[in-house]
CSV table of C-alpha atoms in Angstrom, one decimal:
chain,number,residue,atom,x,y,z
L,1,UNK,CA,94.5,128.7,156.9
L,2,UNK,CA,96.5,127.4,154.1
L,3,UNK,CA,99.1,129.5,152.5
L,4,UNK,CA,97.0,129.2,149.2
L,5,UNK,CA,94.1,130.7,150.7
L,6,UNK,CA,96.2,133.9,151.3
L,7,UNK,CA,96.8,134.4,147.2
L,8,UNK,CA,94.2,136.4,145.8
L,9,UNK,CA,91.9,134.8,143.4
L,10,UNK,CA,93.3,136.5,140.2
L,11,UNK,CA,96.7,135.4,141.1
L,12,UNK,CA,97.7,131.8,139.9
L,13,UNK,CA,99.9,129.9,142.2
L,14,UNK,CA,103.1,130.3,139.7
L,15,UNK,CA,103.0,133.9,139.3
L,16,UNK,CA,102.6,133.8,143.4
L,17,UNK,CA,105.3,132.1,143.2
L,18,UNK,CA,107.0,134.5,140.7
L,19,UNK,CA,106.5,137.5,142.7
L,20,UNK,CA,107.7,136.0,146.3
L,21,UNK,CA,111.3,135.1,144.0
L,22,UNK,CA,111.4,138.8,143.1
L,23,UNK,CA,110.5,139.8,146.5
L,24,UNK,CA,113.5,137.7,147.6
L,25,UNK,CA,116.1,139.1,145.3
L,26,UNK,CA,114.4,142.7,145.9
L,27,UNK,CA,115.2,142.1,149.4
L,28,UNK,CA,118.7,141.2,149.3
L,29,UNK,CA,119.3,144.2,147.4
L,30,UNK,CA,117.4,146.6,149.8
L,31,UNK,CA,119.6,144.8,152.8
L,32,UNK,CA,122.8,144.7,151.6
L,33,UNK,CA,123.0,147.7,150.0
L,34,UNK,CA,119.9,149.9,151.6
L,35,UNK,CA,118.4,150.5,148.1
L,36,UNK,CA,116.8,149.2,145.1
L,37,UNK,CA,114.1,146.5,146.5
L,38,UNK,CA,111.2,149.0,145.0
L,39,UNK,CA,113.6,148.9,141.7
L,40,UNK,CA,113.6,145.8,141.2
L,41,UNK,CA,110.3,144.7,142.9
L,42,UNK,CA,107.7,146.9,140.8
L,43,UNK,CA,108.4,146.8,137.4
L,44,UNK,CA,109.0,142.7,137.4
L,45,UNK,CA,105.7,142.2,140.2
L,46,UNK,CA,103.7,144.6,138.3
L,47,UNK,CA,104.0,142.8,135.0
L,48,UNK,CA,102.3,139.2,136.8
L,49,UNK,CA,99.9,141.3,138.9
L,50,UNK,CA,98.0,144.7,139.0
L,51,UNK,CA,100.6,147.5,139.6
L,52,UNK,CA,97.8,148.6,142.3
L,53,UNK,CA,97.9,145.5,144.5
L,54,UNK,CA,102.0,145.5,143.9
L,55,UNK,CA,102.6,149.1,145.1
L,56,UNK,CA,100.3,148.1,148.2
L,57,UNK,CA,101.8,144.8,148.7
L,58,UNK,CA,105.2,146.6,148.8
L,59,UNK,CA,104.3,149.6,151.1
L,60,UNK,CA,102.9,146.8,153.6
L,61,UNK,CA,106.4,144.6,153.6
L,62,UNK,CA,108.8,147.0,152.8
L,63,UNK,CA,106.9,149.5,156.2
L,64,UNK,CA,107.0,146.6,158.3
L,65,UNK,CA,110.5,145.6,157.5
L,66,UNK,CA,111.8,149.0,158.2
L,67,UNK,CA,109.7,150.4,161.9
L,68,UNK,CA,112.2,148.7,163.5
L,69,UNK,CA,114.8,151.6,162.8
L,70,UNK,CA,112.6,154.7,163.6
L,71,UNK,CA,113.6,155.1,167.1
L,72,UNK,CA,117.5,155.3,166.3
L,73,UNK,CA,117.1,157.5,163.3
L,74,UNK,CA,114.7,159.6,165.1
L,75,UNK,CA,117.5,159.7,167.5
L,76,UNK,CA,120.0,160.6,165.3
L,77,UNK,CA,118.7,162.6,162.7
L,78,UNK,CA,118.0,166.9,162.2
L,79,UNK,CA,114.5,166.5,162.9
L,80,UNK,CA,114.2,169.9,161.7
L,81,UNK,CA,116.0,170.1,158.4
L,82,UNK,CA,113.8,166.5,157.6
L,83,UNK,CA,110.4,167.9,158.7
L,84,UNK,CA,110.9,170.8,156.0
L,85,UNK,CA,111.5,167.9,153.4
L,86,UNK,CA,108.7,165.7,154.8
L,87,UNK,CA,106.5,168.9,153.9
L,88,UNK,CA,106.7,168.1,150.1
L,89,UNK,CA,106.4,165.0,150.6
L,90,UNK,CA,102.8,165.6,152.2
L,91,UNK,CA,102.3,167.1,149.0
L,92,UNK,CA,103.4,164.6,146.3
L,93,UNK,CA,102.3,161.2,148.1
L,94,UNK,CA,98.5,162.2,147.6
L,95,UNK,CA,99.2,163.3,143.5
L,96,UNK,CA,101.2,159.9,143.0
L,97,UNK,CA,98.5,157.9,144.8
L,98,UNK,CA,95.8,159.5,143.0
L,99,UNK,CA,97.7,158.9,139.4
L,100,UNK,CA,97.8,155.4,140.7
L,101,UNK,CA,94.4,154.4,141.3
L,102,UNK,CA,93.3,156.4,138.3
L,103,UNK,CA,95.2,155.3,135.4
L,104,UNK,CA,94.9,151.8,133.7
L,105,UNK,CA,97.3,149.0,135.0
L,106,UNK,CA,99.1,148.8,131.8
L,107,UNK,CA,99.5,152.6,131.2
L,108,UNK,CA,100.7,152.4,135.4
L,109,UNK,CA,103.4,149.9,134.2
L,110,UNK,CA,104.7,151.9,131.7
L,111,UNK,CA,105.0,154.9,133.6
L,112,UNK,CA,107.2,152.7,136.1
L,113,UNK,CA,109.3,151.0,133.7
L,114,UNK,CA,110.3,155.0,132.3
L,115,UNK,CA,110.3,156.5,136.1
L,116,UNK,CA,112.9,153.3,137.2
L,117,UNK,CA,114.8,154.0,134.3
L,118,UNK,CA,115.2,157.5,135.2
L,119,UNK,CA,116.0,156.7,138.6
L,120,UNK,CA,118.5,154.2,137.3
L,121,UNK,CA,120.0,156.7,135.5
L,122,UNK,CA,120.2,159.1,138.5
L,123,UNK,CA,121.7,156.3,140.1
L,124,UNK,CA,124.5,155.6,137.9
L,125,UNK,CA,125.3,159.4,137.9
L,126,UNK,CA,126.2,159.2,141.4
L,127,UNK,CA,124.3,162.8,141.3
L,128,UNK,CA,124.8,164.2,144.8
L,129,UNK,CA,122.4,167.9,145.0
L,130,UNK,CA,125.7,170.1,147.0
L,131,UNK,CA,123.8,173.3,146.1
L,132,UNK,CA,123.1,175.8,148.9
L,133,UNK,CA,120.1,175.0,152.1
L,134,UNK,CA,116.5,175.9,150.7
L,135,UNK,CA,113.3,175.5,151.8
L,136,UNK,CA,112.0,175.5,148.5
L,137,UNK,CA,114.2,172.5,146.5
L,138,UNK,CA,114.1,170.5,149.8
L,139,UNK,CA,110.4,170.8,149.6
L,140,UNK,CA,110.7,170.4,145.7
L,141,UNK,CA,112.5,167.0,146.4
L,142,UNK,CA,110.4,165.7,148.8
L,143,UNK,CA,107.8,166.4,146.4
L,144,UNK,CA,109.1,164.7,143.8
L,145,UNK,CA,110.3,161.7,146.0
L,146,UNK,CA,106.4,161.5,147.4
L,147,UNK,CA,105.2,161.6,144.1
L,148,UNK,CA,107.4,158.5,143.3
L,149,UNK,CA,106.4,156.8,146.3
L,150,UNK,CA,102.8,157.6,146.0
L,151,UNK,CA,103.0,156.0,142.3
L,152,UNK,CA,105.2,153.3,142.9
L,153,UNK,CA,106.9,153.5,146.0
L,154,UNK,CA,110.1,154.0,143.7
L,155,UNK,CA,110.6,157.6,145.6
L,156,UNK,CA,114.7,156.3,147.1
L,157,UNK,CA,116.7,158.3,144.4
L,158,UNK,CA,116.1,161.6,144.6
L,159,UNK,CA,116.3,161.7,148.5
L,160,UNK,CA,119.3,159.4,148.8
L,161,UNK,CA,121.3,161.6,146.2
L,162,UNK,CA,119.5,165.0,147.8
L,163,UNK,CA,120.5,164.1,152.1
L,164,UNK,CA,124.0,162.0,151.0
L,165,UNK,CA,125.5,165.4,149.3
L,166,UNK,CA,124.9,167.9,152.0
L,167,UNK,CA,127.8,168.7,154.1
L,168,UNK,CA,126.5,166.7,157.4
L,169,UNK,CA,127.8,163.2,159.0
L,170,UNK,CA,127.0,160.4,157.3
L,171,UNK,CA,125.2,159.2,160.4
L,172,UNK,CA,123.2,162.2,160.2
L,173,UNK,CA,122.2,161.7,156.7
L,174,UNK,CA,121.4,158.0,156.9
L,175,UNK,CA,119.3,158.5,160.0
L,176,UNK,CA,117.4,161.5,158.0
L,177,UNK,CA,116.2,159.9,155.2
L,178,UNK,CA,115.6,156.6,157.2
L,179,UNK,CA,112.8,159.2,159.1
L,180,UNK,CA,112.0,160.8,156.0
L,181,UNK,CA,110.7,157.3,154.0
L,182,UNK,CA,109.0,156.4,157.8
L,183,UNK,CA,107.0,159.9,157.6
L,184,UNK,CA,106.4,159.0,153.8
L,185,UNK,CA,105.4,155.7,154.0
L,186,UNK,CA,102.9,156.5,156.4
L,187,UNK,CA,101.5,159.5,154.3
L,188,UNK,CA,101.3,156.6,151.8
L,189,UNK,CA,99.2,154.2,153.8
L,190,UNK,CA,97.1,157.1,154.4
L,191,UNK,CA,96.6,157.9,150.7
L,192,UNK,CA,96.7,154.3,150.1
L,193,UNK,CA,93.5,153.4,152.1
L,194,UNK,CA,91.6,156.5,151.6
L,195,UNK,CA,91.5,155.5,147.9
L,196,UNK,CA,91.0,151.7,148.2
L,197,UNK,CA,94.2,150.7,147.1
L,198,UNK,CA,95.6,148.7,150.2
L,199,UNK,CA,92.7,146.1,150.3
L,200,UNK,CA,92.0,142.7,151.9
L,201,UNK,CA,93.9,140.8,149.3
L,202,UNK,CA,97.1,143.0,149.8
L,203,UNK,CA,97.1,142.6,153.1
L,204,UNK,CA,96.6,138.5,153.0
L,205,UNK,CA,98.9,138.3,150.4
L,206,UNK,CA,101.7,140.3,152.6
L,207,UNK,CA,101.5,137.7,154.8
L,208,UNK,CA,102.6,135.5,152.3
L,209,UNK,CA,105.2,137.2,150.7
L,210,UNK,CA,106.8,139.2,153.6
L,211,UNK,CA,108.6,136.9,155.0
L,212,UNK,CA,110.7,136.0,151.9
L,213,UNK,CA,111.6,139.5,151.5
L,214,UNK,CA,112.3,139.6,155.5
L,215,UNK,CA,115.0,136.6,154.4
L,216,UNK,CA,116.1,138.3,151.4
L,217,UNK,CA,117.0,141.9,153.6
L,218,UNK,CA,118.4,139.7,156.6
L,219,UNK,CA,120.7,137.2,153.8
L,220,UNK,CA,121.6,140.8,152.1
L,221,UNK,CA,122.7,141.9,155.3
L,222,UNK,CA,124.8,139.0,156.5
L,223,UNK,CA,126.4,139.7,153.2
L,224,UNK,CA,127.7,142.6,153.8
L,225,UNK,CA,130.8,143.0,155.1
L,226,UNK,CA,131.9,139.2,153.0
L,227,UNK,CA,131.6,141.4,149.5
L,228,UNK,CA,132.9,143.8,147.6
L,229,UNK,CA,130.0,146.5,148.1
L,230,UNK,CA,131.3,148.2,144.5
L,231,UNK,CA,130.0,144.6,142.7
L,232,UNK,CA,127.2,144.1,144.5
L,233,UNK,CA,126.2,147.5,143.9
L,234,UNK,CA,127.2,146.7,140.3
L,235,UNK,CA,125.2,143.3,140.3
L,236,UNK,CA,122.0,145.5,141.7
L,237,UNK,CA,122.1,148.1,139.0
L,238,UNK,CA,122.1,145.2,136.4
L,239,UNK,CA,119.2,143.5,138.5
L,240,UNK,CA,117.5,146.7,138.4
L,241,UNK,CA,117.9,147.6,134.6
L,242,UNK,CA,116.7,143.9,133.3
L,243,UNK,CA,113.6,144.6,135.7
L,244,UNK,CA,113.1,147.4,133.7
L,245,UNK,CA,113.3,145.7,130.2
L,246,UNK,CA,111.6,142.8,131.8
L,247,UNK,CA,108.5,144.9,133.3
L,248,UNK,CA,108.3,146.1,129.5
L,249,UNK,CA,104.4,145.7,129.0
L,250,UNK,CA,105.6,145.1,125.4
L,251,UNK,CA,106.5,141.9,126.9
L,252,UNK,CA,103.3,140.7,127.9
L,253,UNK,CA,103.4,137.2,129.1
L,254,UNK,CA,106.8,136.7,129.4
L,255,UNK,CA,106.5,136.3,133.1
L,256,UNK,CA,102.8,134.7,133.7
């Protein structure tokens, strides 16, 4: 079977193309810096192609591309303290999911081009939550992080900025929401094919374009270490903002 014959039919061969570029850059991002692939891959992929086949495309590569670190994080990681999280989670992926495979594709792609933007903007903040344990705003941001994911699978932020400011090893934290977005992701897939979303076209087309965003994590991570993490963090938030103005579905066309 001819790579061509893994493109689904309402996708040219350019915008194919198109997408497995962003998928690379997306992915150099995610591996050098362990965030913003779904920043920068959803608001650029979901202007060439249905925001519904995008978010399912990038649950398939992104789920694939990260099993291999489950067994350490689950490992390393307060099981506990995360299942209490995952719990909202549970709660938000279905509502996101839902909202996605209900609303129109470009009232979806304006929706992500304002929730990225917010999440940039959390981002830049460098807002770490150093409140007090409690069940209820750990739940409330797994919630909210779910919802994200469910909708875009744009849900990173609020966790990273949630498990990165509580008082624990950094191990700790990284292994935690490393098992948190493995619990989400699956709740995803679960959403995802109970309501259609991940369909035979996603799933031919991840073939396609997974392995560029395998080389784009594994040439982000044999960058680091060789760059100043501050610019390349710089260099993603840029990457990340003009995906944003560029996903604009004011700008209709621009990228077909």
């Amino acid at each position: 079977m001819s790579p061509a014959a893994l493109i689904p039919a309402d996708i040219s061969l350019n915008a194919a193309m198109a997408i497995c570029v962003v998928a690379f850059v997306s992915g150099t991002a995610r591996g050098f810096s362990g965030f913003g692939s779904a920043l920068i891959f959803m608001p650029l992929a979901s202007s060439i192609a249905d925001p519904r086949l995008v978010a399912a495309l990038l649950l398939l590569i992104d789920f694939v591309a990260a099993a291999p670190l489950l067994p350490n994080a689950w490992q390393k990681a307060d099981r506990k303290a995360t299942a209490v999280i995952v719990t909202g989670a549970l709660i938000g992926v279905p509502i996101g999911t839902y909202f996605l495979s209900r609303l129109e594709p470009v009232t979806t792609r304006w929706i992500i081009s304002i929730f990225v933007f917010g999440l940039l903007l959390l981002l830049l903040s460098g807002w770490r939550y150093r409140g007090k344990d409690h069940a209820a705003i750990a739940i409330g941001i797994g919630g909210l992080s779910g919802f994200c994911s469910g909708l875009a699978q744009t849900g990173g932020p609020p966790i990273v900025g949630y498990w990165l400011g509580r008082p624990i090893p950094s191990v700790i934290a990284r292994a935690n929401i490393v098992l948190f977005f493995g619990a989400s992701d699956f709740f995803s897939a679960v959403s995802y094919a109970a309501t259609g979303l991940i369909t035979l076209d996603a799933i031919k087309f991840a073939f396609v374009v997974g392995p560029v965003y395998a080389c784009g994590v594994w040439f982000g991570a044999s960058l680091f270490g060789k760059a100043s993490e501050t610019v390349f963090r710089a260099i993603c938030y840029v990457l990340i903002a003009a995906a944003v103005i560029f996903g604009l579905p004011a700008l209709d066309g621009v990228l077909r």
